[in-house]
Short mmCIF file of C-alpha atoms and ligand atoms in Angstrom, two decimals:
data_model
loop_
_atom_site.label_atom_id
_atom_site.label_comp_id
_atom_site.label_asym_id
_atom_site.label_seq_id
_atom_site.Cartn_x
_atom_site.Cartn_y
_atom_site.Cartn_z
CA UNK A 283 17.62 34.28 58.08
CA UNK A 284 19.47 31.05 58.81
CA UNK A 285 21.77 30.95 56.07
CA UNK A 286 22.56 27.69 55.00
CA UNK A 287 23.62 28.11 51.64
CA UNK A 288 27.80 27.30 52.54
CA UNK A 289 30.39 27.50 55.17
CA UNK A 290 31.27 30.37 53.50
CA UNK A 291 28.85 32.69 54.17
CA UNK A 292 30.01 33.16 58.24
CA UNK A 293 31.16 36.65 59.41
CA UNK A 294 33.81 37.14 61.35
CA UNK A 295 33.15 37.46 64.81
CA UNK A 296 33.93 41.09 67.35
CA UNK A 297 36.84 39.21 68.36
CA UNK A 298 38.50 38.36 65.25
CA UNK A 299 37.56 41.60 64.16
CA UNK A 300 39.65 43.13 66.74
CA UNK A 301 42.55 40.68 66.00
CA UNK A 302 42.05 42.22 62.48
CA UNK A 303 42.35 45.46 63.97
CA UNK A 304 45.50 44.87 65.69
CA UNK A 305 47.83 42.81 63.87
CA UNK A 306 50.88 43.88 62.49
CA UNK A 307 51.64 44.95 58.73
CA UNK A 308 53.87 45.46 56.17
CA UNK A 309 54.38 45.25 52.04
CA UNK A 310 53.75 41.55 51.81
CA UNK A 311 55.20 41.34 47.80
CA UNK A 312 58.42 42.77 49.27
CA UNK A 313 57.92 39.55 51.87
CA UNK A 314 57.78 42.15 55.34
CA UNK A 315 54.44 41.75 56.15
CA UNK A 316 55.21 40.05 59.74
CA UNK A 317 51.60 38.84 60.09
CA UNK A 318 51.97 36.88 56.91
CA UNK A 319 54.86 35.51 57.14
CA UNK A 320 53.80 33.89 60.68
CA UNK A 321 50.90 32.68 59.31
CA UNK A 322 52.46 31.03 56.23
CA UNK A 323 55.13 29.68 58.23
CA UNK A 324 52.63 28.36 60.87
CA UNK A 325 50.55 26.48 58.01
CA UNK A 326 53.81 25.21 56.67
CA UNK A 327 54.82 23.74 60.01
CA UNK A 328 51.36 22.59 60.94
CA UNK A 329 51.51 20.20 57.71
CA UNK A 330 54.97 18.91 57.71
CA UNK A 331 56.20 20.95 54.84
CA UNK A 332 58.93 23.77 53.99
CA UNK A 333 56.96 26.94 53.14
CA UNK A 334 53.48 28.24 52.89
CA UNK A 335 51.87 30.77 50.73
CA UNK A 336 48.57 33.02 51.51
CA UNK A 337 46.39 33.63 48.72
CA UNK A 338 43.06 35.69 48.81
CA UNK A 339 40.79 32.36 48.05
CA UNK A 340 41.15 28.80 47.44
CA UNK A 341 40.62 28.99 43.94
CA UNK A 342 43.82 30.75 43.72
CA UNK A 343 45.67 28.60 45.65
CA UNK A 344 44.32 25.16 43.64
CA UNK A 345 44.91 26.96 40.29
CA UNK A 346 48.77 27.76 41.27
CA UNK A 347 49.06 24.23 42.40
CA UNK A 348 47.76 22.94 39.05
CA UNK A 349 50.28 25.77 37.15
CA UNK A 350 53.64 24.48 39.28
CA UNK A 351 52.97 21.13 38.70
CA UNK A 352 51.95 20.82 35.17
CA UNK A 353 52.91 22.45 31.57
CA UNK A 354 50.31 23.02 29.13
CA UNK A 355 48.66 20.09 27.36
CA UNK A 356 48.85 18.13 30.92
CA UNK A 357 46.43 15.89 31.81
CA UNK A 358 44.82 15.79 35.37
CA UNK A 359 43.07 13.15 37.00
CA UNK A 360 40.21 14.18 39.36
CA UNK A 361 36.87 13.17 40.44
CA UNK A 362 33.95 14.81 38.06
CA UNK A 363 32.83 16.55 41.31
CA UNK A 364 35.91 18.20 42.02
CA UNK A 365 36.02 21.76 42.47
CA UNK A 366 38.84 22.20 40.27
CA UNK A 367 36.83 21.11 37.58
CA UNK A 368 33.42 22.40 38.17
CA UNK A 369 33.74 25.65 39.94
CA UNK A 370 36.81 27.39 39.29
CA UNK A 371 35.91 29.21 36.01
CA UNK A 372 37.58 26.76 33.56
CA UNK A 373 41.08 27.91 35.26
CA UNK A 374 42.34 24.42 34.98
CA UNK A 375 42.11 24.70 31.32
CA UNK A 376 42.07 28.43 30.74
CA UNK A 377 45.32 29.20 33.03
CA UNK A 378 47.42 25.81 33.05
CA UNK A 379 45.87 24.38 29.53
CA UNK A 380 45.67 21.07 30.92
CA UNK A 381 42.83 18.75 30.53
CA UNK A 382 40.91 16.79 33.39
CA UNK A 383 40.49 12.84 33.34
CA UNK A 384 37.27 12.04 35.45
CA UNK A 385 37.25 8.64 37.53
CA UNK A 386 34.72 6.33 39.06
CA UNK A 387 34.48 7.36 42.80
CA UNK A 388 32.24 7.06 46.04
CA UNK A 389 30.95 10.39 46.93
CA UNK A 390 34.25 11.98 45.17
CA UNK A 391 36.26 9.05 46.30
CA UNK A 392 38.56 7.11 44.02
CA UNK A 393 40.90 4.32 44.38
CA UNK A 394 44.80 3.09 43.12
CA UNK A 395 43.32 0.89 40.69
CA UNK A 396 40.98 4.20 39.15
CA UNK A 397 43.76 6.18 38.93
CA UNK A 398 46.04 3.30 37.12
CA UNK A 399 43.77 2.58 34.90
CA UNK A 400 43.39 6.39 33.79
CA UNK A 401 47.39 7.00 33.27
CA UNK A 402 47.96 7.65 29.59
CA UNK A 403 50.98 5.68 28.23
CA UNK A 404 53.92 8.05 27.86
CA UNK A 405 54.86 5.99 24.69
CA UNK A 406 51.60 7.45 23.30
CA UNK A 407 52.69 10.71 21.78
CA UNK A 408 48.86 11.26 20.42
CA UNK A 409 47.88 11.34 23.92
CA UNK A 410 47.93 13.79 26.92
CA UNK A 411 50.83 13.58 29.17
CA UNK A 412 49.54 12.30 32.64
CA UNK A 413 50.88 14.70 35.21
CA UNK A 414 48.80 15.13 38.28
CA UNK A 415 45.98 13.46 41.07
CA UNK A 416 44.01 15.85 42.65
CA UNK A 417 41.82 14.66 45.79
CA UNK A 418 39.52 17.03 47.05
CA UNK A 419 39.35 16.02 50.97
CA UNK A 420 36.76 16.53 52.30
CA UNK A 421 34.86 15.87 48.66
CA UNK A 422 32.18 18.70 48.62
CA UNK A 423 29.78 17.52 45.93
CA UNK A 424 30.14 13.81 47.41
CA UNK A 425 28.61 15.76 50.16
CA UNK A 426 31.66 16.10 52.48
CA UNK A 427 32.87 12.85 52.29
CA UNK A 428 36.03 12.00 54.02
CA UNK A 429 38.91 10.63 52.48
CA UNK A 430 41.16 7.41 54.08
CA UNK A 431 45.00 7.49 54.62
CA UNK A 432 45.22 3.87 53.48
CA UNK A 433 43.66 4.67 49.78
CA UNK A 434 45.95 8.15 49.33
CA UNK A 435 48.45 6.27 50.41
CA UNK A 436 47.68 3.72 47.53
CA UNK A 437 47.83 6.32 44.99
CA UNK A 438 51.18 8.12 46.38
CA UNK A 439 52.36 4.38 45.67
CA UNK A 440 50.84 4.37 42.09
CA UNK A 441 51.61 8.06 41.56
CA UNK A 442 55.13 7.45 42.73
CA UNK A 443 55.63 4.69 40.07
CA UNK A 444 54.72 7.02 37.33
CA UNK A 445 55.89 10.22 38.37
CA UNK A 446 52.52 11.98 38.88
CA UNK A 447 52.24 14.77 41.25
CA UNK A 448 49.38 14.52 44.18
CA UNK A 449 47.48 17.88 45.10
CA UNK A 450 45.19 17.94 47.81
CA UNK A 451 42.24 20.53 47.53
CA UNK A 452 42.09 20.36 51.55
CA UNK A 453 40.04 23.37 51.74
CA UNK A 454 37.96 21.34 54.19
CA UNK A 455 41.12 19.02 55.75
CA UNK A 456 40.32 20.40 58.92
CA UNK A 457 36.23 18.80 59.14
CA UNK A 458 38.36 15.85 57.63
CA UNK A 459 40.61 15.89 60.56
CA UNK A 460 38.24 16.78 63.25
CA UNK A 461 36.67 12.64 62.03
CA UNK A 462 39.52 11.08 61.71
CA UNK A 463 41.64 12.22 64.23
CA UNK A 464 44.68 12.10 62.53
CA UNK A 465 47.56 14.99 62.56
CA UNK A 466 47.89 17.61 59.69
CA UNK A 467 51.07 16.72 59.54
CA UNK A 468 50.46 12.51 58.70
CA UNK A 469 48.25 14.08 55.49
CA UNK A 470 51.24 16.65 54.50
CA UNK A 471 53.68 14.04 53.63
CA UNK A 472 51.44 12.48 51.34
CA UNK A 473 50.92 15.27 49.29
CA UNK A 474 53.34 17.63 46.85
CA UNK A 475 50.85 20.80 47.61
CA UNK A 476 47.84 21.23 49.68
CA UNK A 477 45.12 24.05 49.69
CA UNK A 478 44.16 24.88 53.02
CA UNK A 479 41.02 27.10 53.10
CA UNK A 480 40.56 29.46 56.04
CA UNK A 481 37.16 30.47 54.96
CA UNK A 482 35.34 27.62 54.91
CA UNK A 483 34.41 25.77 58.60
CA UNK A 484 36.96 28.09 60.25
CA UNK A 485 35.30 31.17 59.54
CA UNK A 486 38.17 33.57 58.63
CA UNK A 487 36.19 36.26 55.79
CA UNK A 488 39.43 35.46 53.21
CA UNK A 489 41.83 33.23 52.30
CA UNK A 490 43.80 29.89 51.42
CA UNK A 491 47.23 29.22 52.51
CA UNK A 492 48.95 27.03 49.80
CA UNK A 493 51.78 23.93 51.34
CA UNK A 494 54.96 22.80 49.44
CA UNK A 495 58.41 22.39 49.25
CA UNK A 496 60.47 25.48 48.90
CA UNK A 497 61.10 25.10 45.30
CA UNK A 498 58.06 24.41 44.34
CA UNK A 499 56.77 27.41 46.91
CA UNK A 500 59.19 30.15 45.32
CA UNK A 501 57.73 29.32 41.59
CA UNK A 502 54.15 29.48 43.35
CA UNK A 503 54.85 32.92 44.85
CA UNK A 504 55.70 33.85 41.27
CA UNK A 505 52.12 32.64 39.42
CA UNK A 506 50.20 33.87 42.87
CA UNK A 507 51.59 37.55 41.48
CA UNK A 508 51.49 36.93 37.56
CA UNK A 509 47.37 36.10 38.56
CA UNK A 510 47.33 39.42 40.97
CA UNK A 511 47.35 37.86 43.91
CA UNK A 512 50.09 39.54 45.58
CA UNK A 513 48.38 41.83 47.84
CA UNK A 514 50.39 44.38 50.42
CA UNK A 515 49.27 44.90 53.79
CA UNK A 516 47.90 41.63 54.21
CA UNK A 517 48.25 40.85 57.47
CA UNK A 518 45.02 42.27 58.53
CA UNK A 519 43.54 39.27 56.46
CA UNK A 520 46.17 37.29 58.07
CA UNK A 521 45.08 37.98 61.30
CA UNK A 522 41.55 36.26 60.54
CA UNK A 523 43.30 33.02 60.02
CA UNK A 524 45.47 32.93 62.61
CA UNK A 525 42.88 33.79 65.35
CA UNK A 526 40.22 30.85 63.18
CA UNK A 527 43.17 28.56 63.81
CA UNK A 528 43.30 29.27 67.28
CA UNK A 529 39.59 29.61 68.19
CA UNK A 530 37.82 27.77 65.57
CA UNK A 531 39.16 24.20 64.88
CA UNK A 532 38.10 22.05 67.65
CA UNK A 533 34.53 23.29 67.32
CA UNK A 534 33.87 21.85 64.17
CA UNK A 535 32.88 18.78 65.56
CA UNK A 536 30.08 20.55 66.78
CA UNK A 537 28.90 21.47 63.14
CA UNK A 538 29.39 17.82 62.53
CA UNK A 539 26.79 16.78 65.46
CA UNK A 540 24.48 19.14 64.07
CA UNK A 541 24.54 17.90 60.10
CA UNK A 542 23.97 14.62 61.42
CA UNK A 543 21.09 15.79 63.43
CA UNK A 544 19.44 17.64 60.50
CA UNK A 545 20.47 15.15 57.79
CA UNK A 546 18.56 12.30 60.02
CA UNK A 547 15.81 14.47 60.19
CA UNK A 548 15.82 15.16 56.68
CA UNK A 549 15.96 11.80 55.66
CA UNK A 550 12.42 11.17 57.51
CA UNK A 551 10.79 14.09 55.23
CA UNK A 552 7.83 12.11 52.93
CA UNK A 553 9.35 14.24 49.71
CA UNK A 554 12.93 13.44 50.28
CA UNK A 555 14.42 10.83 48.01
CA UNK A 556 18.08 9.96 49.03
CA UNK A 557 19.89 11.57 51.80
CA UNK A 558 24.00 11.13 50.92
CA UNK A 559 26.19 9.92 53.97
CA UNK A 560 26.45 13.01 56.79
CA UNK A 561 30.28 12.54 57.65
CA UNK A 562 30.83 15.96 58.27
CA UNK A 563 29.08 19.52 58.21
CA UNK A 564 27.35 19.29 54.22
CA UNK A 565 24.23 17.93 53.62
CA UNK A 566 22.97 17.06 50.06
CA UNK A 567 20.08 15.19 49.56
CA UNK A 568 17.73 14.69 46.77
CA UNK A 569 13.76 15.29 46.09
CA UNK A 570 11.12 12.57 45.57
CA UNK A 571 8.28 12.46 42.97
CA UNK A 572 9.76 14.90 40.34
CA UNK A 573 9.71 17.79 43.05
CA UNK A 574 12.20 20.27 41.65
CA UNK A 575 14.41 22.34 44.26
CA UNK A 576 13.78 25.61 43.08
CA UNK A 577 10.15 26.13 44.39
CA UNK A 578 11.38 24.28 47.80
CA UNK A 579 14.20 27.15 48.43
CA UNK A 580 11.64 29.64 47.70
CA UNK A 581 9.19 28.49 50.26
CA UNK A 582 12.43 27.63 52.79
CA UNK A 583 13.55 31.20 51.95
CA UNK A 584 9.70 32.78 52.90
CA UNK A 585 10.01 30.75 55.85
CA UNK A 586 13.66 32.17 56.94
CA UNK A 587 15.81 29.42 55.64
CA UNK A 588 18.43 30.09 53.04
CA UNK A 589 19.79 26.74 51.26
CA UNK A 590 21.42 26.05 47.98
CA UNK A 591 20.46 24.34 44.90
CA UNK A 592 23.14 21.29 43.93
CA UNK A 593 21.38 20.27 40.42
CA UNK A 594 17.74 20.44 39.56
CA UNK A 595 16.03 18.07 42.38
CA UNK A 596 18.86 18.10 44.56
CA UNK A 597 19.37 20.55 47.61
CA UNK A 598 22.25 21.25 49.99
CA UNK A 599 22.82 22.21 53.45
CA UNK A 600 25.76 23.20 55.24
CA UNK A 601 26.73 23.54 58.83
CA UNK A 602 28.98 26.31 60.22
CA UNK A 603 29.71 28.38 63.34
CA UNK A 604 26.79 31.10 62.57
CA UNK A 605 24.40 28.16 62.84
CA UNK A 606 23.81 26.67 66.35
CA UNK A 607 21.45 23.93 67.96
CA UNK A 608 18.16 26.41 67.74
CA UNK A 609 19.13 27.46 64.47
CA UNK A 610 19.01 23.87 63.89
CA UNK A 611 15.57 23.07 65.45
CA UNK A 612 14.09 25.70 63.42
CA UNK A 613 15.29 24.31 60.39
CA UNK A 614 13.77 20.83 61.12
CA UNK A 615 10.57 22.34 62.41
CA UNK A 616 10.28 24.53 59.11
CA UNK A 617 11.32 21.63 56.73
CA UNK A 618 8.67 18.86 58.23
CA UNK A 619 5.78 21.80 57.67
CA UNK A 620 6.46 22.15 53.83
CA UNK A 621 3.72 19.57 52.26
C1 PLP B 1075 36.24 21.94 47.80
C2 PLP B 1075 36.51 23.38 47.53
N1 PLP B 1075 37.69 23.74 47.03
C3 PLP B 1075 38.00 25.02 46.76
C4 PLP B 1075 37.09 26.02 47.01
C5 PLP B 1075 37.45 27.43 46.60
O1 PLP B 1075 37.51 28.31 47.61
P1 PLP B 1075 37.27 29.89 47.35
O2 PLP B 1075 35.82 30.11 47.40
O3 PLP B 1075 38.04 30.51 48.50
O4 PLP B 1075 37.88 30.22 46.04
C6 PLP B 1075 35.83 25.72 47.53
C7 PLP B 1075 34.83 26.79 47.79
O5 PLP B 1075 33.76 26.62 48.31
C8 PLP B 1075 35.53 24.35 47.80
O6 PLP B 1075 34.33 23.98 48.26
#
């Protein structure tokens, strides 16, 4: 089965395994698990900020980075795509009571003037105090769309004039980085907190590492254990993302090639409507004449291809390292014999 359902889905490899195997350990709540605290601090350093935080998914860490900055009654203001919104259980509301203010993007892309235009006017008791921008980079429902450092640094500008905090749900930064070439560290700055997601592209089987200041950090440490996610010997997780950070950055490029490959080809199919932009490794494209996606993943899935359903016509693929170039060619082959 090819499965092409998320970047998720990858299993770690005989080698990480064995990096798994080996790595050193100790009670991480106590703070002496050595494997941890490396990769935290490593995270930390990569990004330009003071301290780092492992969490067991990236869920975790974008709901503690919507807790820390925010009280209850908070508004947010986020793209209606984002993940914080859509796919996190209703933990922006449930666990941080705050509400979410949706604004016009491009493929999960919004601008200065969007965001200045949706800042409620502190003089307004009756409304919801403005408190955070979150930018999901790279945007996964604007089908990994790639965010520029002129616009966030727009907002920082606009957020900085109204004392709004700026999150980044970077749980794909590194597919983001691997296009634009820029440094992890020229995003950190930008940003209060970033989620960086090891088990996306860079294959790691858990967790999200979580970038702040120190103050902001210790109070993080605090909701990651009143949510029960302060796990002990953690470093064998640990382990996974240190050895994906060494092994499996600079090969996302090559998921990249092959989205663009497969979206072109895609594109060509008679009973595909609208292919979005392929910037990085997600495809999401939509069906022509009424088709509906659920009887096209069935016959994809009798043929040996596994993809996911993004709303009722629309369908999306995504590229990671258990998917190479024949993997690929299959794919196409099986996709242009579906009538
Ligand atoms: C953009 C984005 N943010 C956050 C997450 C959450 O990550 P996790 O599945 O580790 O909770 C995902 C998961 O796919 C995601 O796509």
């Amino acid at each position: 089965m090819i499965d092409l359902r998320s970047d998720t889905v990858t299993k770690p490899s005989a080698a990480m395994r064995e990096a798994m195997l080996n790595a050193a350990v100790g009670d991480d709540v106590f703070g002496e698990d050595p494997t941890v605290n490396s990769l935290e601090a490593r995270v930390a350093e990569l990004f330009g900020h003071e301290a780092g935080l492992y969490c067991p998914s990236g869920t975790m860490t974008n709901q503690i980075a919507i807790n820390i900055h925010t009280r209850p009654g908070d508004e947010i203001i986020c793209d209606e795509g984002a993940h914080i919104y859509r796919y996190e259980g209703g933990g922006t509301m449930a666990t941080s009571g705050c509400s979410v203010k949706f604004v016009p993007s491009d493929h999960g892309r919004f601008t200065a003037e969007h965001v200045e235009a949706a800042i409620n006017d502190t003089g307004a008791h009756w409304l919801a105090r403005t408190r955070l921008v979150n930018i999901e980079n790279t945007c996964n429902r604007g089908g990994g769309a790639v965010w520029s450092l002129t616009e966030v640094d727009r907002i920082r500008t606009v957020c900085n004039s109204h004392g709004l905090a700026m999150h980044m749900d970077g749980a794909r930064i590194f597919n983001a980085l691997a296009v634009t070439k820029e440094t992890p560290s020229e995003w950190g700055k930008r940003f209060d907190t970033i989620s960086i997601c090891l088990s996306k592209g860079l294959g790691a089987p858990v967790g999200s590492i979580l970038v702040g200041n120190k103050a902001l950090l210790a109070n993080a440490r605090r909701v990651r254990k009143r949510l029960g996610g302060g796990m002990r010997q953690a470093g064998l997780l640990a382990a996974a993302g240190h050895f994906a950070l060494d092994h499996h950055v600079d090969r996302l490029v090559d998921d990249h090639e092959r989205a663009k490959k497969l979206g072109n080809a895609i594109a060509d199919l008679p009973y595909v409507d609208h292919v979005m932009p392929v910037e990085t490794n997600i495809i999401i494209f939509t069906l022509a004449g009424g088709r509906m996606a659920a009887p096209l993943l069935s016959e994809l899935k009798e043929a040996g291809i596994n993809a996911a359903a993004f709303g009722p016509d629309m369908i999306r693929m995504v590229l990671h390292l258990d998917v190479n170039d024949a993997d690929v060619d299959r794919t196409i082959a099986v996709l242009r014999k579906v009538q």
